Amino acid sequence: MIINTKQIIDITKVKHSKINEVDFSDITFGEIFTDHMFECDFIDGQWQQPKITPYKALSLEPSARVFHYGQAVFEGMKAYKDDTDNVWLFRPEENFKRINISAARLAIPEFPENYFFEGLKTLLNLDREWIKKGLGNSLYIRPFVIATEPAIAALPAQQYKFMIICSPAKSYYAGAVRVLFAEKYSRAASGGVGFAKAAGNYASQFYPTTLANKKGYQQIIWTDASTHKYLEEAGTMNIFFRVNDTLLTAPTNDTILDGITRKSVIQLAEDYNIKLEVRPVTVKEIKEAAQNGELKEIFGAGTAAVINPIVGFAHGDDTFELPEFEDSFANFFKEKLMAIQYNMAEDKNNWRYKV
Ligand SMILES: Cc1ncc(COP(=O)(O)O)c(C=O)c1O
């Protein structure tokens, strides 16, 4: 949906930037926000005048529906600066499509395309200084929508707020990641909201993930909710398995988020003639491949880390360590994707978007 209107964004700039108070060499992910934010309210059946204002606290009534029924969806994307100070996004039209797919599932009205892109570009240009050069540095961008209507009947809200906030990020290294294959808890059930970036999908993972952390596993690989036999995805990453020289990844369905990094890895595998099978992957076959030495790699794919290698996994009492090797597919895809994101390589799939 594109709203045909001459409206432009109302902009109120900060009087004094806080950028000089930030130590960019010592940033914890997601704790510092740039000077400005974008907001747009949905009232009386339509999206109102979009605004950019100084980043500040919101004022919401305690009865706002988001607090009671979790009508909230979000996106995660990054902006990158190249050596000549150009700013780039990576496949932002995919984030735009996905936030509206998520919104539709949560009965939230679709957000207009021109508001999304104008909002994003104007905000990034205002806060351009916050995007630091250098491979690994980026600006994490968080678009989200919440139900703001002050009314606690369990019904879809009539009022919403769409926002974009931005947080500087450094290159992300999670350390040696070991994962636990889920046997009891589930992230998503068929017919549910697993394919949406719905806030509640993340809340429901915190408790089982804390239990996994106590056992020494940083993340859970979620399995299908009805049989726990099929490997689906991690909490914030899609997952790939390399068996001999073939990559395996689960097909997306209504329990798996259709990740943009996953999609890009699949395309690159095709571009570089790497064998890849998109099909249901069983816990059994991965354990057997690990036992007989055919399982070479497991890695996660997602915006935060791009590619995150996994060094070991457990399923019940069975634990497995993966061999370390230099010529990994994980490194190959990470290098290829980052070179495109930072405008250091040809972009034959047209994934870069200049801000
Ligand atoms: C549940 C889940 N799966 C996968 C991903 C990876 O998606 P993307 O590559 O679009 O960041 C994310 C992160 O956005 C996620 O939250």
Short mmCIF file of C-alpha atoms and ligand atoms in Angstrom, two decimals:
data_model
loop_
_atom_site.label_atom_id
_atom_site.label_comp_id
_atom_site.label_asym_id
_atom_site.label_seq_id
_atom_site.Cartn_x
_atom_site.Cartn_y
_atom_site.Cartn_z
CA MET A 1 0.00 0.00 0.00
CA ILE A 2 1.32 3.43 -0.93
CA ILE A 3 -0.54 6.42 0.44
CA ASN A 4 -0.86 9.09 -2.22
CA THR A 5 -0.43 12.22 -0.28
CA LYS A 6 1.72 15.30 -0.35
CA GLN A 7 2.34 14.95 3.35
CA ILE A 8 5.97 14.99 4.24
CA ILE A 9 7.51 13.98 7.50
CA ASP A 10 7.37 16.55 10.32
CA ILE A 11 10.90 16.87 11.61
CA THR A 12 11.98 18.19 15.00
CA LYS A 13 15.73 17.98 15.36
CA VAL A 14 17.65 17.65 18.63
CA LYS A 15 19.22 20.86 19.93
CA HIS A 16 22.39 19.06 20.98
CA SER A 17 23.47 15.69 19.65
CA LYS A 18 24.49 13.11 22.29
CA ILE A 19 26.98 11.53 19.92
CA ASN A 20 30.02 12.92 21.70
CA GLU A 21 28.97 11.21 24.92
CA VAL A 22 29.17 7.78 23.28
CA ASP A 23 32.29 5.64 23.40
CA PHE A 24 31.96 3.80 20.09
CA SER A 25 34.78 1.44 21.03
CA ASP A 26 32.79 0.07 23.95
CA ILE A 27 29.21 -0.53 22.88
CA THR A 28 26.87 -3.15 24.29
CA PHE A 29 24.34 -4.20 21.67
CA GLY A 30 21.00 -2.40 21.88
CA GLU A 31 21.63 -0.08 24.82
CA ILE A 32 22.43 3.21 23.10
CA PHE A 33 20.08 4.95 20.71
CA THR A 34 20.70 7.67 18.15
CA ASP A 35 19.45 11.24 18.47
CA HIS A 36 16.19 10.80 16.56
CA MET A 37 13.25 8.43 16.17
CA PHE A 38 10.46 8.03 13.63
CA GLU A 39 6.84 7.64 14.68
CA CYS A 40 3.46 7.43 13.00
CA ASP A 41 0.11 6.82 14.69
CA PHE A 42 -2.84 4.89 13.33
CA ILE A 43 -6.02 6.64 14.47
CA ASP A 44 -9.56 6.81 13.02
CA GLY A 45 -8.81 4.07 10.51
CA GLN A 46 -5.73 5.68 9.00
CA TRP A 47 -2.04 6.33 9.39
CA GLN A 48 -1.50 9.94 10.44
CA GLN A 49 1.23 12.46 9.73
CA PRO A 50 4.62 10.75 10.21
CA LYS A 51 7.08 12.52 12.53
CA ILE A 52 10.74 12.46 13.36
CA THR A 53 11.53 13.77 16.83
CA PRO A 54 14.35 13.58 19.34
CA TYR A 55 14.57 10.05 20.82
CA LYS A 56 12.52 10.14 24.00
CA ALA A 57 10.27 8.12 26.32
CA LEU A 58 6.71 7.39 25.23
CA SER A 59 3.63 8.23 27.18
CA LEU A 60 1.05 5.44 27.05
CA GLU A 61 -1.94 4.65 29.19
CA PRO A 62 -1.59 1.53 31.37
CA SER A 63 -4.60 0.17 29.52
CA ALA A 64 -2.81 0.33 26.14
CA ARG A 65 -3.63 -3.01 24.53
CA VAL A 66 -0.03 -3.93 23.80
CA PHE A 67 0.57 -4.40 27.55
CA HIS A 68 -2.28 -6.87 27.89
CA TYR A 69 -2.56 -8.83 24.65
CA GLY A 70 0.87 -8.46 23.10
CA GLN A 71 -0.21 -6.96 19.80
CA ALA A 72 3.33 -6.05 18.77
CA VAL A 73 5.51 -6.87 15.78
CA PHE A 74 8.98 -5.70 14.82
CA GLU A 75 11.84 -5.90 12.33
CA GLY A 76 15.61 -5.96 12.59
CA MET A 77 17.83 -4.52 9.89
CA LYS A 78 21.19 -2.76 9.57
CA ALA A 79 22.76 0.22 7.80
CA TYR A 80 26.41 0.03 6.73
CA LYS A 81 28.85 2.80 5.77
CA ASP A 82 31.44 2.25 3.04
CA ASP A 83 34.91 3.81 2.76
CA THR A 84 33.57 6.83 0.89
CA ASP A 85 30.82 7.55 3.45
CA ASN A 86 27.94 6.13 1.43
CA VAL A 87 25.28 4.48 3.58
CA TRP A 88 23.69 1.21 2.49
CA LEU A 89 20.85 -1.02 3.54
CA PHE A 90 20.64 -4.71 2.68
CA ARG A 91 17.39 -5.86 1.01
CA PRO A 92 15.18 -3.44 3.02
CA GLU A 93 12.15 -4.17 0.82
CA GLU A 94 12.20 -7.66 2.38
CA ASN A 95 11.95 -6.14 5.88
CA PHE A 96 9.13 -3.94 4.69
CA LYS A 97 7.21 -6.90 3.26
CA ARG A 98 7.85 -8.98 6.36
CA ILE A 99 6.68 -6.39 8.89
CA ASN A 100 3.37 -6.23 7.05
CA ILE A 101 3.13 -10.05 6.89
CA SER A 102 3.74 -10.10 10.66
CA ALA A 103 1.26 -7.25 11.19
CA ALA A 104 -1.49 -8.99 9.20
CA ARG A 105 -1.18 -12.13 11.36
CA LEU A 106 -1.55 -10.03 14.53
CA ALA A 107 -4.54 -8.11 13.10
CA ILE A 108 -2.46 -4.91 12.87
CA PRO A 109 -3.09 -2.60 9.87
CA GLU A 110 -0.55 -2.64 7.06
CA PHE A 111 1.98 0.23 7.08
CA PRO A 112 2.36 2.24 3.82
CA GLU A 113 5.47 1.58 1.75
CA ASN A 114 6.36 5.24 1.06
CA TYR A 115 6.10 6.11 4.77
CA PHE A 116 8.40 3.20 5.61
CA PHE A 117 11.10 4.12 3.09
CA GLU A 118 10.85 7.90 3.49
CA GLY A 119 10.93 7.49 7.26
CA LEU A 120 13.93 5.20 7.10
CA LYS A 121 15.92 7.36 4.67
CA THR A 122 15.18 10.63 6.45
CA LEU A 123 16.02 9.18 9.85
CA LEU A 124 19.26 7.60 8.63
CA ASN A 125 20.32 10.82 6.95
CA LEU A 126 19.67 12.80 10.13
CA ASP A 127 21.62 10.30 12.23
CA ARG A 128 24.25 9.54 9.59
CA GLU A 129 27.16 10.37 11.91
CA TRP A 130 26.10 7.48 14.14
CA ILE A 131 26.95 5.00 11.39
CA LYS A 132 30.65 4.28 11.75
CA LYS A 133 32.91 3.09 8.98
CA GLY A 134 34.80 -0.19 9.26
CA LEU A 135 33.91 -3.80 8.59
CA GLY A 136 31.62 -5.01 11.37
CA ASN A 137 30.39 -1.57 12.44
CA SER A 138 26.77 -0.87 11.63
CA LEU A 139 23.62 0.85 12.77
CA TYR A 140 21.00 -1.61 13.95
CA ILE A 141 17.53 -0.43 12.92
CA ARG A 142 14.44 -1.51 14.80
CA PRO A 143 11.07 -0.74 13.15
CA PHE A 144 8.12 -1.87 15.28
CA VAL A 145 4.38 -1.47 15.74
CA ILE A 146 2.45 -1.58 19.02
CA ALA A 147 -1.24 -1.41 19.88
CA THR A 148 -1.71 1.84 21.79
CA GLU A 149 -5.47 1.99 22.18
CA PRO A 150 -6.38 2.47 25.85
CA ALA A 151 -8.98 -0.29 26.21
CA ILE A 152 -8.57 -3.70 27.80
CA ALA A 153 -11.25 -5.70 26.05
CA ALA A 154 -9.55 -8.65 24.34
CA LEU A 155 -10.04 -7.31 20.83
CA PRO A 156 -7.77 -5.99 18.10
CA ALA A 157 -6.92 -2.36 18.85
CA GLN A 158 -8.21 0.59 16.84
CA GLN A 159 -5.05 2.63 17.52
CA TYR A 160 -1.40 1.77 16.85
CA LYS A 161 2.01 3.39 16.82
CA PHE A 162 4.63 2.54 14.19
CA MET A 163 8.17 3.53 15.16
CA ILE A 164 11.76 3.25 14.02
CA ILE A 165 14.62 3.53 16.49
CA CYS A 166 18.32 3.02 15.75
CA SER A 167 21.22 1.74 17.81
CA PRO A 168 24.91 1.68 16.86
CA ALA A 169 26.35 -1.84 16.77
CA LYS A 170 29.79 -3.35 16.62
CA SER A 171 30.73 -6.56 14.94
CA TYR A 172 28.99 -9.35 16.74
CA TYR A 173 30.89 -12.37 18.01
CA ALA A 174 28.97 -14.73 20.21
CA GLY A 175 31.99 -16.84 21.19
CA ALA A 176 31.95 -20.62 20.74
CA VAL A 177 28.25 -21.41 20.42
CA ARG A 178 26.87 -24.77 21.50
CA VAL A 179 23.21 -25.48 20.99
CA LEU A 180 20.60 -27.78 22.44
CA PHE A 181 18.05 -29.48 20.18
CA ALA A 182 14.60 -28.90 21.73
CA GLU A 183 12.82 -31.95 23.10
CA LYS A 184 10.16 -30.53 25.38
CA TYR A 185 9.49 -26.84 24.79
CA SER A 186 8.44 -25.39 21.45
CA ARG A 187 8.88 -22.00 19.85
CA ALA A 188 6.00 -22.20 17.40
CA ALA A 189 3.12 -24.48 16.53
CA SER A 190 1.51 -25.09 13.19
CA GLY A 191 -1.23 -22.53 12.62
CA GLY A 192 0.38 -20.14 15.10
CA VAL A 193 2.57 -17.06 14.74
CA GLY A 194 6.04 -18.60 14.30
CA PHE A 195 6.50 -17.10 10.82
CA ALA A 196 5.78 -13.60 12.16
CA LYS A 197 8.24 -11.37 14.00
CA ALA A 198 5.76 -11.12 16.85
CA ALA A 199 7.12 -9.90 20.19
CA GLY A 200 5.57 -12.84 22.05
CA ASN A 201 7.62 -15.36 20.05
CA TYR A 202 10.71 -14.02 21.78
CA ALA A 203 9.23 -13.77 25.28
CA SER A 204 8.25 -17.43 25.15
CA GLN A 205 11.81 -18.50 24.36
CA PHE A 206 13.44 -16.78 27.31
CA TYR A 207 12.59 -19.37 29.97
CA PRO A 208 13.60 -22.53 28.04
CA THR A 209 16.72 -20.71 26.78
CA THR A 210 17.67 -19.84 30.37
CA LEU A 211 17.40 -23.54 31.25
CA ALA A 212 19.60 -24.40 28.25
CA ASN A 213 22.13 -21.71 29.29
CA LYS A 214 22.41 -23.34 32.73
CA LYS A 215 23.36 -26.60 31.02
CA GLY A 216 26.07 -24.79 29.02
CA TYR A 217 24.20 -24.24 25.76
CA GLN A 218 23.90 -20.68 24.46
CA GLN A 219 20.93 -21.32 22.22
CA ILE A 220 18.18 -23.77 21.44
CA ILE A 221 17.53 -25.21 18.00
CA TRP A 222 13.78 -25.45 17.94
CA THR A 223 12.15 -28.58 16.60
CA ASP A 224 8.60 -29.03 15.32
CA ALA A 225 6.10 -28.76 18.16
CA SER A 226 4.19 -31.95 17.46
CA THR A 227 6.95 -34.58 17.14
CA HIS A 228 10.24 -32.79 18.00
CA LYS A 229 11.79 -34.81 15.15
CA TYR A 230 12.43 -32.00 12.66
CA LEU A 231 14.96 -29.19 13.14
CA GLU A 232 13.46 -25.77 12.49
CA GLU A 233 15.49 -22.70 13.52
CA ALA A 234 17.28 -20.97 16.38
CA GLY A 235 15.85 -18.13 18.46
CA THR A 236 17.03 -15.34 16.18
CA MET A 237 18.66 -17.24 13.33
CA ASN A 238 17.77 -19.73 10.64
CA ILE A 239 19.95 -22.78 10.64
CA PHE A 240 22.08 -24.62 8.07
CA PHE A 241 23.77 -28.03 8.31
CA ARG A 242 26.64 -29.12 6.11
CA VAL A 243 26.72 -32.87 5.57
CA ASN A 244 29.83 -33.70 3.53
CA ASP A 245 29.63 -30.99 0.86
CA THR A 246 25.87 -30.51 0.85
CA LEU A 247 24.08 -27.79 2.77
CA LEU A 248 20.72 -28.58 4.31
CA THR A 249 18.13 -26.16 5.63
CA ALA A 250 14.48 -26.52 6.54
CA PRO A 251 11.85 -25.06 4.19
CA THR A 252 10.09 -22.04 5.67
CA ASN A 253 6.52 -22.66 6.72
CA ASP A 254 4.17 -21.17 9.29
CA THR A 255 6.49 -22.08 12.19
CA ILE A 256 9.73 -20.67 10.78
CA LEU A 257 10.70 -17.04 10.18
CA ASP A 258 11.52 -16.40 6.52
CA GLY A 259 14.97 -14.94 7.20
CA ILE A 260 16.56 -12.52 4.76
CA THR A 261 20.05 -13.83 5.52
CA ARG A 262 18.81 -17.41 4.93
CA LYS A 263 17.31 -16.36 1.60
CA SER A 264 20.59 -14.70 0.62
CA VAL A 265 22.68 -17.76 1.61
CA ILE A 266 20.42 -19.94 -0.54
CA GLN A 267 20.88 -17.57 -3.50
CA LEU A 268 24.66 -17.43 -3.00
CA ALA A 269 24.83 -21.23 -2.81
CA GLU A 270 23.12 -21.29 -6.19
CA ASP A 271 25.40 -18.55 -7.58
CA TYR A 272 28.54 -20.41 -6.46
CA ASN A 273 27.36 -23.95 -7.30
CA ILE A 274 27.26 -25.16 -3.73
CA LYS A 275 24.94 -28.13 -3.32
CA LEU A 276 21.97 -27.21 -1.19
CA GLU A 277 18.82 -29.06 -0.23
CA VAL A 278 15.86 -27.14 1.19
CA ARG A 279 13.90 -29.93 2.85
CA PRO A 280 12.81 -31.09 6.29
CA VAL A 281 15.93 -32.02 8.28
CA THR A 282 15.59 -34.63 11.02
CA VAL A 283 17.31 -34.74 14.40
CA LYS A 284 18.06 -38.40 13.65
CA GLU A 285 19.94 -37.77 10.39
CA ILE A 286 22.02 -34.97 11.90
CA LYS A 287 22.99 -37.13 14.90
CA GLU A 288 23.89 -40.00 12.57
CA ALA A 289 25.90 -37.69 10.32
CA ALA A 290 27.75 -36.39 13.40
CA GLN A 291 28.44 -39.96 14.59
CA ASN A 292 29.87 -41.10 11.27
CA GLY A 293 31.92 -37.94 10.65
CA GLU A 294 29.80 -36.61 7.79
CA LEU A 295 28.49 -33.59 9.65
CA LYS A 296 31.04 -30.90 8.88
CA GLU A 297 29.33 -27.70 10.01
CA ILE A 298 26.28 -26.16 11.57
CA PHE A 299 25.75 -22.42 11.31
CA GLY A 300 23.06 -19.89 12.01
CA ALA A 301 22.12 -17.10 9.58
CA GLY A 302 20.57 -13.82 10.71
CA THR A 303 21.00 -10.06 10.55
CA ALA A 304 22.74 -9.71 13.94
CA ALA A 305 25.75 -11.96 13.34
CA VAL A 306 25.34 -12.55 9.58
CA ILE A 307 26.66 -16.12 9.98
CA ASN A 308 27.24 -17.69 13.37
CA PRO A 309 29.20 -20.98 13.42
CA ILE A 310 28.08 -23.57 15.94
CA VAL A 311 30.77 -25.73 17.50
CA GLY A 312 28.71 -28.38 19.23
CA PHE A 313 25.22 -29.61 20.01
CA ALA A 314 23.31 -31.84 22.35
CA HIS A 315 20.13 -33.82 22.13
CA GLY A 316 19.10 -35.29 25.46
CA ASP A 317 22.21 -36.93 26.93
CA ASP A 318 23.97 -37.20 23.58
CA THR A 319 26.55 -34.50 23.01
CA PHE A 320 28.56 -33.79 19.88
CA GLU A 321 31.50 -31.52 19.06
CA LEU A 322 32.08 -30.42 15.49
CA PRO A 323 35.50 -30.42 13.82
CA GLU A 324 37.13 -27.05 13.26
CA PHE A 325 38.23 -26.28 9.74
CA GLU A 326 39.42 -23.32 7.79
CA ASP A 327 37.62 -23.77 4.50
CA SER A 328 34.20 -23.53 6.06
CA PHE A 329 31.02 -22.63 4.25
CA ALA A 330 30.26 -20.41 7.27
CA ASN A 331 33.31 -18.22 6.55
CA PHE A 332 32.64 -18.27 2.83
CA PHE A 333 29.07 -16.98 3.18
CA LYS A 334 29.97 -14.47 5.88
CA GLU A 335 32.71 -12.94 3.73
CA LYS A 336 30.56 -12.86 0.62
CA LEU A 337 27.59 -11.28 2.40
CA MET A 338 29.64 -8.68 4.28
CA ALA A 339 31.49 -7.69 1.10
CA ILE A 340 28.12 -6.96 -0.51
CA GLN A 341 26.71 -5.19 2.57
CA TYR A 342 29.75 -2.87 2.87
CA ASN A 343 29.91 -2.10 -0.87
CA MET A 344 33.19 -3.95 -1.29
CA ALA A 345 32.02 -6.39 -3.95
CA GLU A 346 29.82 -6.55 -7.00
CA ASP A 347 26.15 -6.86 -6.13
CA LYS A 348 24.80 -8.94 -8.95
CA ASN A 349 21.55 -9.76 -7.18
CA ASN A 350 20.78 -6.07 -6.52
CA TRP A 351 20.59 -6.45 -2.77
CA ARG A 352 22.18 -3.13 -1.79
CA TYR A 353 19.98 -0.07 -1.31
CA LYS A 354 21.63 3.34 -1.19
CA VAL A 355 20.36 5.70 1.48
C1 LIG B 1 13.20 -16.26 14.77
C2 LIG B 1 14.18 -15.71 13.81
N1 LIG B 1 14.62 -16.50 12.82
C3 LIG B 1 15.49 -16.05 11.89
C4 LIG B 1 15.98 -14.77 11.92
C5 LIG B 1 16.91 -14.30 10.85
O1 LIG B 1 16.24 -13.42 9.99
P1 LIG B 1 17.01 -12.30 9.18
O2 LIG B 1 18.05 -13.01 8.39
O3 LIG B 1 15.98 -11.68 8.32
O4 LIG B 1 17.61 -11.39 10.18
C6 LIG B 1 15.56 -13.90 12.95
C7 LIG B 1 16.08 -12.53 13.05
O5 LIG B 1 15.59 -11.65 12.46
C8 LIG B 1 14.62 -14.38 13.91
O6 LIG B 1 14.20 -13.58 14.88
#
